[in-house]
mmCIF file of C-alpha atoms and ligand atoms in Angstrom:
data_model
loop_
_atom_site.group_PDB
_atom_site.id
_atom_site.type_symbol
_atom_site.label_atom_id
_atom_site.label_comp_id
_atom_site.label_asym_id
_atom_site.label_seq_id
_atom_site.Cartn_x
_atom_site.Cartn_y
_atom_site.Cartn_z
ATOM 1 C CA MET A 1 -0.017 0.061 -0.095
ATOM 2 C CA GLU A 2 1.165 3.388 -0.921
ATOM 3 C CA ASP A 3 1.854 6.052 1.699
ATOM 4 C CA MET A 4 -1.110 8.285 1.779
ATOM 5 C CA ILE A 5 -3.767 10.116 3.763
ATOM 6 C CA THR A 6 -7.543 9.320 3.236
ATOM 7 C CA VAL A 7 -10.256 11.011 4.848
ATOM 8 C CA GLU A 8 -13.526 9.344 4.174
ATOM 9 C CA HIS A 9 -16.984 11.162 5.092
ATOM 10 C CA VAL A 10 -15.778 12.640 8.158
ATOM 11 C CA THR A 11 -18.457 14.480 10.390
ATOM 12 C CA LYS A 12 -17.276 16.409 13.805
ATOM 13 C CA THR A 13 -19.739 18.373 15.719
ATOM 14 C CA TYR A 14 -18.879 20.879 18.722
ATOM 15 C CA GLY A 15 -21.685 21.699 20.820
ATOM 16 C CA GLY A 16 -24.325 21.285 17.959
ATOM 17 C CA THR A 17 -22.128 23.161 15.565
ATOM 18 C CA ALA A 18 -20.656 21.137 12.846
ATOM 19 C CA ALA A 19 -16.940 22.024 12.382
ATOM 20 C CA LEU A 20 -16.819 19.110 9.579
ATOM 21 C CA SER A 21 -19.638 17.905 7.449
ATOM 22 C CA ASP A 22 -19.131 14.694 5.513
ATOM 23 C CA VAL A 23 -15.584 15.574 4.630
ATOM 24 C CA SER A 24 -13.540 13.421 1.942
ATOM 25 C CA PHE A 25 -10.249 13.704 0.321
ATOM 26 C CA THR A 26 -6.838 12.129 0.016
ATOM 27 C CA ALA A 27 -3.094 13.108 0.102
ATOM 28 C CA LYS A 28 -0.994 11.239 -2.338
ATOM 29 C CA PRO A 29 2.507 10.051 -2.104
ATOM 30 C CA GLY A 30 5.053 12.462 -4.080
ATOM 31 C CA ARG A 31 2.571 15.349 -3.950
ATOM 32 C CA VAL A 32 2.229 18.341 -1.727
ATOM 33 C CA THR A 33 -1.461 18.582 -0.906
ATOM 34 C CA GLY A 34 -2.553 22.197 0.027
ATOM 35 C CA PHE A 35 -5.458 22.201 2.535
ATOM 36 C CA LEU A 36 -6.786 25.835 1.956
ATOM 37 C CA GLY A 37 -9.703 27.402 3.987
ATOM 38 C CA PRO A 38 -10.511 30.556 5.694
ATOM 39 C CA ASN A 39 -10.455 30.877 9.335
ATOM 40 C CA GLY A 40 -12.593 28.638 11.118
ATOM 41 C CA ALA A 41 -13.035 26.429 8.100
ATOM 42 C CA GLY A 42 -12.109 23.206 9.868
ATOM 43 C CA LYS A 43 -8.601 22.697 8.868
ATOM 44 C CA SER A 44 -7.040 22.224 12.149
ATOM 45 C CA THR A 45 -10.001 20.022 13.317
ATOM 46 C CA ALA A 46 -9.629 17.821 10.183
ATOM 47 C CA MET A 47 -5.690 17.419 10.675
ATOM 48 C CA ARG A 48 -6.217 16.565 14.436
ATOM 49 C CA ILE A 49 -8.600 13.960 13.577
ATOM 50 C CA ILE A 50 -6.214 12.478 10.969
ATOM 51 C CA CYS A 51 -3.417 12.382 13.648
ATOM 52 C CA GLY A 52 -5.635 10.769 16.226
ATOM 53 C CA LEU A 53 -6.095 13.712 18.500
ATOM 54 C CA ALA A 54 -9.633 13.789 18.063
ATOM 55 C CA LYS A 55 -12.388 11.651 17.172
ATOM 56 C CA PRO A 56 -14.827 11.928 14.389
ATOM 57 C CA ASP A 57 -18.475 11.543 15.032
ATOM 58 C CA ALA A 58 -18.932 9.878 11.660
ATOM 59 C CA GLY A 59 -16.616 8.550 9.045
ATOM 60 C CA ARG A 60 -12.844 7.499 9.257
ATOM 61 C CA THR A 61 -9.314 8.560 8.512
ATOM 62 C CA LEU A 62 -6.817 6.116 7.196
ATOM 63 C CA ILE A 63 -2.925 6.254 6.914
ATOM 64 C CA ASN A 64 -1.399 4.004 4.161
ATOM 65 C CA GLY A 65 -5.047 2.372 4.107
ATOM 66 C CA GLN A 66 -5.132 1.494 7.814
ATOM 67 C CA PRO A 67 -6.701 3.114 10.973
ATOM 68 C CA LEU A 68 -3.899 5.078 12.637
ATOM 69 C CA ASN A 69 -4.166 2.895 15.644
ATOM 70 C CA THR A 70 -3.328 -0.127 13.718
ATOM 71 C CA VAL A 71 -0.148 1.539 12.121
ATOM 72 C CA ASN A 72 3.336 0.019 13.439
ATOM 73 C CA ASN A 73 5.417 2.743 14.991
ATOM 74 C CA PRO A 74 3.319 5.834 13.865
ATOM 75 C CA ALA A 75 6.023 8.072 14.847
ATOM 76 C CA ALA A 76 8.077 6.546 11.923
ATOM 77 C CA VAL A 77 5.338 7.131 9.458
ATOM 78 C CA VAL A 78 3.539 10.415 10.253
ATOM 79 C CA GLY A 79 5.422 13.446 11.378
ATOM 80 C CA ALA A 80 3.107 16.363 12.389
ATOM 81 C CA LEU A 81 3.319 19.885 13.211
ATOM 82 C CA LEU A 82 0.060 20.949 14.540
ATOM 83 C CA ASP A 83 0.673 24.030 16.922
ATOM 84 C CA ALA A 84 3.980 25.410 16.867
ATOM 85 C CA GLY A 85 3.145 27.604 19.890
ATOM 86 C CA ALA A 86 2.656 24.494 22.252
ATOM 87 C CA GLN A 87 6.048 23.531 23.048
ATOM 88 C CA HIS A 88 7.559 23.603 26.314
ATOM 89 C CA ASP A 89 8.893 27.053 26.935
ATOM 90 C CA GLY A 90 11.618 26.249 29.817
ATOM 91 C CA ARG A 91 13.242 23.587 27.770
ATOM 92 C CA THR A 92 16.015 24.390 25.060
ATOM 93 C CA GLY A 93 15.185 23.564 21.469
ATOM 94 C CA LYS A 94 17.767 20.642 21.548
ATOM 95 C CA GLU A 95 16.404 19.243 24.880
ATOM 96 C CA ALA A 96 12.868 19.052 23.601
ATOM 97 C CA LEU A 97 14.161 17.229 20.420
ATOM 98 C CA THR A 98 16.134 14.829 22.468
ATOM 99 C CA LEU A 99 13.159 14.043 24.525
ATOM 100 C CA SER A 100 11.084 13.157 21.236
ATOM 101 C CA ALA A 101 13.912 11.431 20.119
ATOM 102 C CA ILE A 102 14.098 9.147 23.070
ATOM 103 C CA ALA A 103 10.192 8.904 22.856
ATOM 104 C CA MET A 104 10.110 7.886 19.381
ATOM 105 C CA GLY A 105 13.096 5.515 19.801
ATOM 106 C CA VAL A 106 15.190 7.450 17.480
ATOM 107 C CA PRO A 107 18.775 7.416 17.707
ATOM 108 C CA ARG A 108 20.058 10.839 19.744
ATOM 109 C CA SER A 109 22.598 11.457 16.878
ATOM 110 C CA ARG A 110 19.472 12.216 14.748
ATOM 111 C CA VAL A 111 18.825 15.623 16.805
ATOM 112 C CA ALA A 112 21.894 17.400 15.823
ATOM 113 C CA GLU A 113 21.319 16.214 12.220
ATOM 114 C CA ILE A 114 17.824 17.543 12.237
ATOM 115 C CA ILE A 115 18.913 20.788 13.723
ATOM 116 C CA ASP A 116 20.951 21.181 11.064
ATOM 117 C CA VAL A 117 18.525 20.326 8.471
ATOM 118 C CA VAL A 118 15.794 23.040 9.755
ATOM 119 C CA GLY A 119 18.560 25.824 9.774
ATOM 120 C CA LEU A 120 18.517 26.454 13.537
ATOM 121 C CA SER A 121 22.253 27.200 14.670
ATOM 122 C CA SER A 122 23.659 25.604 17.520
ATOM 123 C CA LYS A 123 23.201 28.632 19.583
ATOM 124 C CA GLU A 124 19.747 28.918 18.908
ATOM 125 C CA ALA A 125 19.443 25.241 19.786
ATOM 126 C CA SER A 126 20.803 25.802 23.081
ATOM 127 C CA ARG A 127 18.340 28.696 23.726
ATOM 128 C CA ARG A 128 15.259 28.311 25.785
ATOM 129 C CA ILE A 129 12.090 27.911 23.670
ATOM 130 C CA GLY A 130 10.616 30.825 25.608
ATOM 131 C CA ALA A 131 13.041 33.193 24.081
ATOM 132 C CA TYR A 132 12.165 31.767 20.570
ATOM 133 C CA SER A 133 10.573 34.000 17.804
ATOM 134 C CA LEU A 134 7.595 32.433 15.956
ATOM 135 C CA GLY A 135 9.834 31.662 13.008
ATOM 136 C CA MET A 136 12.086 29.728 15.181
ATOM 137 C CA ARG A 137 9.373 27.807 16.728
ATOM 138 C CA GLN A 138 8.016 26.916 13.126
ATOM 139 C CA ARG A 139 11.747 25.438 12.657
ATOM 140 C CA LEU A 140 11.703 23.702 15.706
ATOM 141 C CA GLY A 141 8.147 22.260 15.142
ATOM 142 C CA ILE A 142 9.509 21.062 11.722
ATOM 143 C CA ALA A 143 12.543 19.417 13.143
ATOM 144 C CA ASN A 144 10.066 17.534 15.651
ATOM 145 C CA ALA A 145 7.813 16.394 12.688
ATOM 146 C CA LEU A 146 10.915 15.163 10.612
ATOM 147 C CA LEU A 147 12.725 13.508 13.581
ATOM 148 C CA GLY A 148 11.533 10.100 12.924
ATOM 149 C CA ASP A 149 12.202 10.348 9.352
ATOM 150 C CA PRO A 150 8.369 9.863 8.312
ATOM 151 C CA GLN A 151 6.840 9.194 5.190
ATOM 152 C CA ILE A 152 3.952 11.397 5.649
ATOM 153 C CA LEU A 153 4.088 15.219 6.830
ATOM 154 C CA ILE A 154 1.077 16.699 8.295
ATOM 155 C CA LEU A 155 1.690 20.396 9.058
ATOM 156 C CA ASP A 156 -0.886 23.034 10.215
ATOM 157 C CA GLU A 157 -0.090 26.528 9.096
ATOM 158 C CA PRO A 158 3.688 25.836 8.972
ATOM 159 C CA VAL A 159 4.198 29.292 7.030
ATOM 160 C CA ASN A 160 2.751 31.405 9.641
ATOM 161 C CA GLY A 161 5.491 33.621 11.284
ATOM 162 C CA LEU A 162 8.257 32.891 8.440
ATOM 163 C CA ASP A 163 10.005 35.629 6.861
ATOM 164 C CA PRO A 164 10.441 35.459 3.069
ATOM 165 C CA SER A 165 13.637 33.436 3.105
ATOM 166 C CA GLY A 166 12.104 31.088 5.632
ATOM 167 C CA ILE A 167 9.129 30.700 3.396
ATOM 168 C CA ARG A 168 11.422 29.800 0.482
ATOM 169 C CA TRP A 169 13.183 27.468 2.823
ATOM 170 C CA MET A 170 9.922 26.005 3.769
ATOM 171 C CA ARG A 171 8.898 25.323 0.343
ATOM 172 C CA ASP A 172 12.132 23.890 -0.867
ATOM 173 C CA LEU A 173 12.179 21.543 2.027
ATOM 174 C CA LEU A 174 8.504 20.102 1.181
ATOM 175 C CA ARG A 175 9.085 19.902 -2.387
ATOM 176 C CA GLY A 176 12.247 18.060 -1.693
ATOM 177 C CA PHE A 177 10.225 15.652 0.849
ATOM 178 C CA ALA A 178 7.550 15.171 -1.757
ATOM 179 C CA GLN A 179 10.011 14.396 -4.686
ATOM 180 C CA ASN A 180 11.653 11.717 -2.528
ATOM 181 C CA GLY A 181 8.252 10.066 -2.477
ATOM 182 C CA GLY A 182 6.815 11.424 0.698
ATOM 183 C CA THR A 183 3.179 12.669 1.264
ATOM 184 C CA VAL A 184 2.693 16.365 2.424
ATOM 185 C CA LEU A 185 -0.616 17.694 3.747
ATOM 186 C CA LEU A 186 -0.256 21.325 4.790
ATOM 187 C CA SER A 187 -2.846 23.982 5.434
ATOM 188 C CA SER A 188 -3.230 27.514 5.031
ATOM 189 C CA HIS A 189 -5.624 30.393 5.163
ATOM 190 C CA LEU A 190 -3.841 32.056 2.305
ATOM 191 C CA LEU A 191 -4.454 31.078 -1.360
ATOM 192 C CA LEU A 192 -0.949 32.516 -2.505
ATOM 193 C CA GLU A 193 1.114 30.531 0.122
ATOM 194 C CA ILE A 194 -0.517 27.214 -0.872
ATOM 195 C CA GLU A 195 -0.301 28.220 -4.551
ATOM 196 C CA ALA A 196 3.456 28.233 -4.327
ATOM 197 C CA ILE A 197 4.003 25.292 -2.859
ATOM 198 C CA ALA A 198 1.202 22.679 -3.555
ATOM 199 C CA ASP A 199 0.670 20.278 -6.395
ATOM 200 C CA ASP A 200 -2.871 19.276 -5.301
ATOM 201 C CA LEU A 201 -5.669 21.153 -3.315
ATOM 202 C CA VAL A 202 -8.281 20.555 -0.990
ATOM 203 C CA VAL A 203 -10.479 23.722 -0.466
ATOM 204 C CA ILE A 204 -12.639 23.881 2.753
ATOM 205 C CA GLY A 205 -15.243 26.382 3.901
ATOM 206 C CA GLY A 206 -17.715 26.092 6.609
ATOM 207 C CA GLY A 207 -16.714 22.595 7.245
ATOM 208 C CA ARG A 208 -17.324 21.424 3.662
ATOM 209 C CA VAL A 209 -15.067 20.510 0.855
ATOM 210 C CA VAL A 210 -15.903 23.050 -1.931
ATOM 211 C CA ALA A 211 -13.090 21.988 -4.377
ATOM 212 C CA ARG A 212 -10.292 19.449 -4.759
ATOM 213 C CA GLY A 213 -8.065 18.433 -7.671
ATOM 214 C CA ALA A 214 -4.617 19.188 -9.146
ATOM 215 C CA LYS A 215 -3.648 22.967 -8.660
ATOM 216 C CA GLU A 216 -3.548 23.719 -12.435
ATOM 217 C CA THR A 217 -7.009 22.419 -13.033
ATOM 218 C CA LEU A 218 -8.531 24.280 -10.404
ATOM 219 C CA LEU A 219 -6.765 27.449 -11.056
ATOM 220 C CA SER A 220 -7.924 27.524 -14.735
ATOM 221 C CA GLY A 221 -11.339 26.787 -13.863
ATOM 222 C CA GLY A 222 -12.545 30.063 -15.307
ATOM 223 C CA GLU A 223 -14.404 29.942 -18.741
ATOM 224 C CA THR A 224 -15.494 32.422 -21.371
ATOM 225 C CA GLN A 225 -18.649 32.748 -22.967
ATOM 226 C CA VAL A 226 -19.130 34.024 -26.484
ATOM 227 C CA ARG A 227 -22.036 34.620 -29.119
ATOM 228 C CA ALA A 228 -21.397 35.020 -32.629
ATOM 229 C CA VAL A 229 -23.585 35.932 -35.673
ATOM 230 C CA ASP A 230 -22.301 32.480 -37.248
ATOM 231 C CA MET A 231 -22.046 30.204 -34.083
ATOM 232 C CA ASN A 232 -21.108 27.079 -36.199
ATOM 233 C CA ARG A 233 -17.916 28.808 -37.394
ATOM 234 C CA MET A 234 -16.826 30.426 -34.181
ATOM 235 C CA GLY A 235 -17.130 26.945 -32.548
ATOM 236 C CA GLY A 236 -15.333 25.247 -35.540
ATOM 237 C CA VAL A 237 -12.555 28.141 -35.244
ATOM 238 C CA LEU A 238 -11.976 27.587 -31.286
ATOM 239 C CA ALA A 239 -11.992 23.795 -31.702
ATOM 240 C CA GLY A 240 -9.485 24.191 -34.414
ATOM 241 C CA ALA A 241 -7.086 26.322 -32.375
ATOM 242 C CA GLY A 242 -7.129 23.582 -29.642
ATOM 243 C CA TYR A 243 -9.824 25.309 -27.303
ATOM 244 C CA THR A 244 -12.845 23.378 -25.616
ATOM 245 C CA ALA A 245 -16.199 24.777 -27.313
ATOM 246 C CA HIS A 246 -19.449 23.768 -25.629
ATOM 247 C CA PRO A 247 -22.932 25.125 -26.322
ATOM 248 C CA THR A 248 -24.709 26.718 -23.259
ATOM 249 C CA SER A 249 -28.097 26.275 -22.149
ATOM 250 C CA ASP A 250 -28.643 29.944 -23.518
ATOM 251 C CA GLY A 251 -27.317 29.437 -26.848
ATOM 252 C CA LYS A 252 -23.741 30.627 -26.223
ATOM 253 C CA ILE A 253 -20.586 28.741 -26.585
ATOM 254 C CA ALA A 254 -18.399 28.256 -23.398
ATOM 255 C CA THR A 255 -14.652 27.853 -23.887
ATOM 256 C CA ASN A 256 -11.514 27.632 -22.150
ATOM 257 C CA ALA A 257 -9.931 30.361 -24.285
ATOM 258 C CA THR A 258 -9.722 33.595 -22.765
ATOM 259 C CA THR A 259 -11.793 36.685 -23.608
ATOM 260 C CA LEU A 260 -8.439 38.152 -25.385
ATOM 261 C CA GLN A 261 -7.935 34.974 -27.513
ATOM 262 C CA VAL A 262 -11.612 34.640 -28.570
ATOM 263 C CA GLY A 263 -11.501 38.017 -29.691
ATOM 264 C CA GLU A 264 -8.214 37.795 -31.652
ATOM 265 C CA LEU A 265 -9.465 34.421 -33.162
ATOM 266 C CA ALA A 266 -12.759 36.197 -34.267
ATOM 267 C CA LEU A 267 -10.909 38.891 -35.716
ATOM 268 C CA THR A 268 -8.436 36.987 -37.871
ATOM 269 C CA ASN A 269 -11.555 34.763 -39.015
ATOM 270 C CA SER A 270 -13.662 37.805 -39.673
ATOM 271 C CA ILE A 271 -16.211 36.367 -37.380
ATOM 272 C CA VAL A 272 -18.789 38.951 -35.972
ATOM 273 C CA LEU A 273 -19.454 38.723 -32.226
ATOM 274 C CA THR A 274 -22.374 39.917 -30.516
ATOM 275 C CA GLU A 275 -21.355 38.921 -26.882
ATOM 276 C CA LEU A 276 -17.964 38.175 -25.226
ATOM 277 C CA SER A 277 -17.619 37.809 -21.463
ATOM 278 C CA ALA A 278 -15.724 35.876 -18.812
ATOM 279 C CA SER A 279 -18.022 33.713 -17.025
ATOM 280 C CA ALA A 280 -19.116 34.303 -13.702
ATOM 281 C CA ASN A 281 -17.152 31.214 -12.392
ATOM 282 C CA GLY A 282 -13.738 32.692 -12.060
ATOM 283 C CA GLY A 283 -11.998 29.868 -11.020
ATOM 284 C CA LEU A 284 -10.440 28.964 -7.626
ATOM 285 C CA GLU A 285 -9.226 32.599 -6.659
ATOM 286 C CA ASP A 286 -12.809 33.983 -7.193
ATOM 287 C CA LEU A 287 -14.221 30.797 -5.373
ATOM 288 C CA PHE A 288 -11.714 31.267 -2.407
ATOM 289 C CA PHE A 289 -12.558 35.059 -2.296
ATOM 290 C CA THR A 290 -16.311 34.237 -1.909
ATOM 291 C CA LEU A 291 -15.685 31.953 0.707
ATOM 292 C CA THR A 292 -13.493 34.163 2.631
ATOM 293 C CA ASN A 293 -15.940 36.974 2.094
ATOM 294 C CA ALA A 294 -18.873 34.813 3.262
ATOM 295 C CA THR A 295 -17.003 34.012 6.525
ATOM 296 C CA ALA A 296 -16.027 37.653 7.227
ATOM 297 C CA ARG A 297 -19.751 38.821 6.638
ATOM 298 C CA GLU A 298 -21.056 36.107 9.008
ATOM 299 C CA GLN A 299 -18.879 36.846 11.541
ATOM 300 C CA SER A 300 -19.296 40.695 11.425
ATOM 301 C CA GLN A 301 -23.050 40.909 10.970
ATOM 302 C CA PRO A 302 -24.658 37.818 12.149
ATOM 303 C CA SER A 303 -28.293 39.271 12.114
ATOM 304 C CA ALA A 304 -28.083 41.352 9.019
ATOM 305 C CA SER A 305 -29.917 40.490 6.010
ATOM 306 C CA LYS A 306 -27.673 39.123 3.539
ATOM 307 C CA PRO A 307 -26.447 41.246 0.744
ATOM 308 C CA ALA A 308 -26.093 40.058 -2.832
ATOM 309 C CA PRO A 309 -22.896 38.122 -3.011
ATOM 310 C CA ASN A 310 -20.122 40.277 -4.845
ATOM 311 C CA ALA A 311 -22.486 43.121 -5.215
ATOM 312 C CA PRO A 312 -20.820 46.258 -3.757
ATOM 313 C CA ALA A 313 -22.713 48.606 -5.855
ATOM 314 C CA PRO A 314 -20.591 51.763 -5.263
ATOM 315 C CA PHE A 315 -23.193 53.920 -7.216
ATOM 316 C CA ALA A 316 -26.278 52.603 -5.769
ATOM 317 C CA PRO A 317 -28.307 55.060 -3.673
ATOM 318 C CA ASN A 318 -28.011 54.472 -0.101
ATOM 319 C CA GLN A 319 -31.072 52.667 1.055
ATOM 320 C CA ASN A 320 -30.632 51.815 4.656
ATOM 321 C CA GLY A 321 -30.669 55.532 6.431
ATOM 322 C CA GLY A 322 -26.911 56.353 5.966
ATOM 323 C CA GLN A 323 -26.023 53.021 8.141
ATOM 324 C CA ARG A 324 -23.054 51.671 6.823
HETATM 325 N N1 ATP B 1 -12.263 21.790 20.799
HETATM 326 C C1 ATP B 1 -13.206 22.476 20.136
HETATM 327 N N2 ATP B 1 -14.226 22.944 20.767
HETATM 328 C C2 ATP B 1 -15.338 23.709 20.345
HETATM 329 N N3 ATP B 1 -15.243 24.088 19.078
HETATM 330 C C3 ATP B 1 -14.243 23.892 18.274
HETATM 331 C C4 ATP B 1 -13.091 23.045 18.877
HETATM 332 N N4 ATP B 1 -12.302 23.156 17.787
HETATM 333 C C5 ATP B 1 -12.810 23.709 16.791
HETATM 334 N N5 ATP B 1 -13.842 24.331 17.161
HETATM 335 C C6 ATP B 1 -14.823 24.828 16.272
HETATM 336 O O1 ATP B 1 -14.678 24.165 14.862
HETATM 337 C C7 ATP B 1 -14.710 25.330 13.921
HETATM 338 C C8 ATP B 1 -13.471 24.911 12.722
HETATM 339 O O2 ATP B 1 -12.299 25.100 13.497
HETATM 340 P P1 ATP B 1 -10.812 24.958 13.195
HETATM 341 O O3 ATP B 1 -9.807 25.310 14.275
HETATM 342 O O4 ATP B 1 -10.908 23.579 12.682
HETATM 343 O O5 ATP B 1 -10.739 25.689 12.029
HETATM 344 P P2 ATP B 1 -9.344 26.231 10.979
HETATM 345 O O6 ATP B 1 -9.818 26.079 9.520
HETATM 346 O O7 ATP B 1 -8.186 25.550 11.487
HETATM 347 O O8 ATP B 1 -9.151 28.011 11.362
HETATM 348 P P3 ATP B 1 -7.912 28.643 11.308
HETATM 349 O O9 ATP B 1 -7.492 29.338 9.980
HETATM 350 O O10 ATP B 1 -8.363 29.794 12.134
HETATM 351 O O11 ATP B 1 -6.836 27.906 11.895
HETATM 352 C C9 ATP B 1 -14.638 26.389 14.534
HETATM 353 O O12 ATP B 1 -15.982 27.031 14.445
HETATM 354 C C10 ATP B 1 -14.163 26.212 15.794
HETATM 355 O O13 ATP B 1 -14.707 27.226 16.716
HETATM 356 MG MG1 MG B 2 -6.371 26.074 12.010
#
């Protein structure tokens, strides 16, 4: 069985509120899977369940096709960074890693090795964790996750607190880990961050998976709609240029060409267009923006009647008596 993470129909409720509703996805070996969602979406909850720190109300999670509690020596299979803040402040980084090494049955020589891998200096490793910066804590957390030389890495917001060179370092480390056949699941609430690292994406909002798949496919999800005087020729020209072309229910053609590409093709083939627009489905970026906005709206005005999504209407007359 290949190293991988499987989440099957997981539901988790806290005090009557669903943190996760019927969540299913996988993370595959050799790939970095980005787990993306706004604050409160359920990312940490899902990761805690995968790592066996919380129990799902329904559904199950598997590691290499097996429930975690039947996996032999789980520390050598799964390395996790779930909360970089939750490390014992009074110990030095080196002491903390040494204790982990003992608990995992890993040779102590591995500690110095891993401190080097994560780019902590020996001076930093001998300092109390309480005096660590957030970025240093993240590096220590990664060291802890890598200590048992696992095949699977589960990292909850590992990039938080890292400076640009730290982010690049993390990206290279995780890419290298995946290139060597490892499985990486990492969460973030920032699309750009995930976009730079991940091969596959799982997008979660309000406890539900709203999109998942290869990053390229998801990011190019937008489509263009066009209406021309000669629809048959327009369709033929698009297909001939290697683009998709499907009739829509309202008599237009939907294509994966951009509006510019369609316009240029129409011009060179002397086709008269009567309509040309980018579809309302603007791909992952729009989807994520909508999710993030919806969350922000719910949190900031819980009882207000819902405005139409994506309708700021800057020129509309103010209809609610001067209230913003
Ligand atoms: N132990 C808990 N007790 C009660 N509610 C919880 C608990 N853990 C999570 N929740 C709730 O579950 C929902 C999902 O939280 P979770 O921490 O998984 O989100 P997240 O996607 O990790 O968010 P963030 O980006 O802020 O880290 C939230 O509404 C949260 O309040
Ligand atoms: Mg979280």
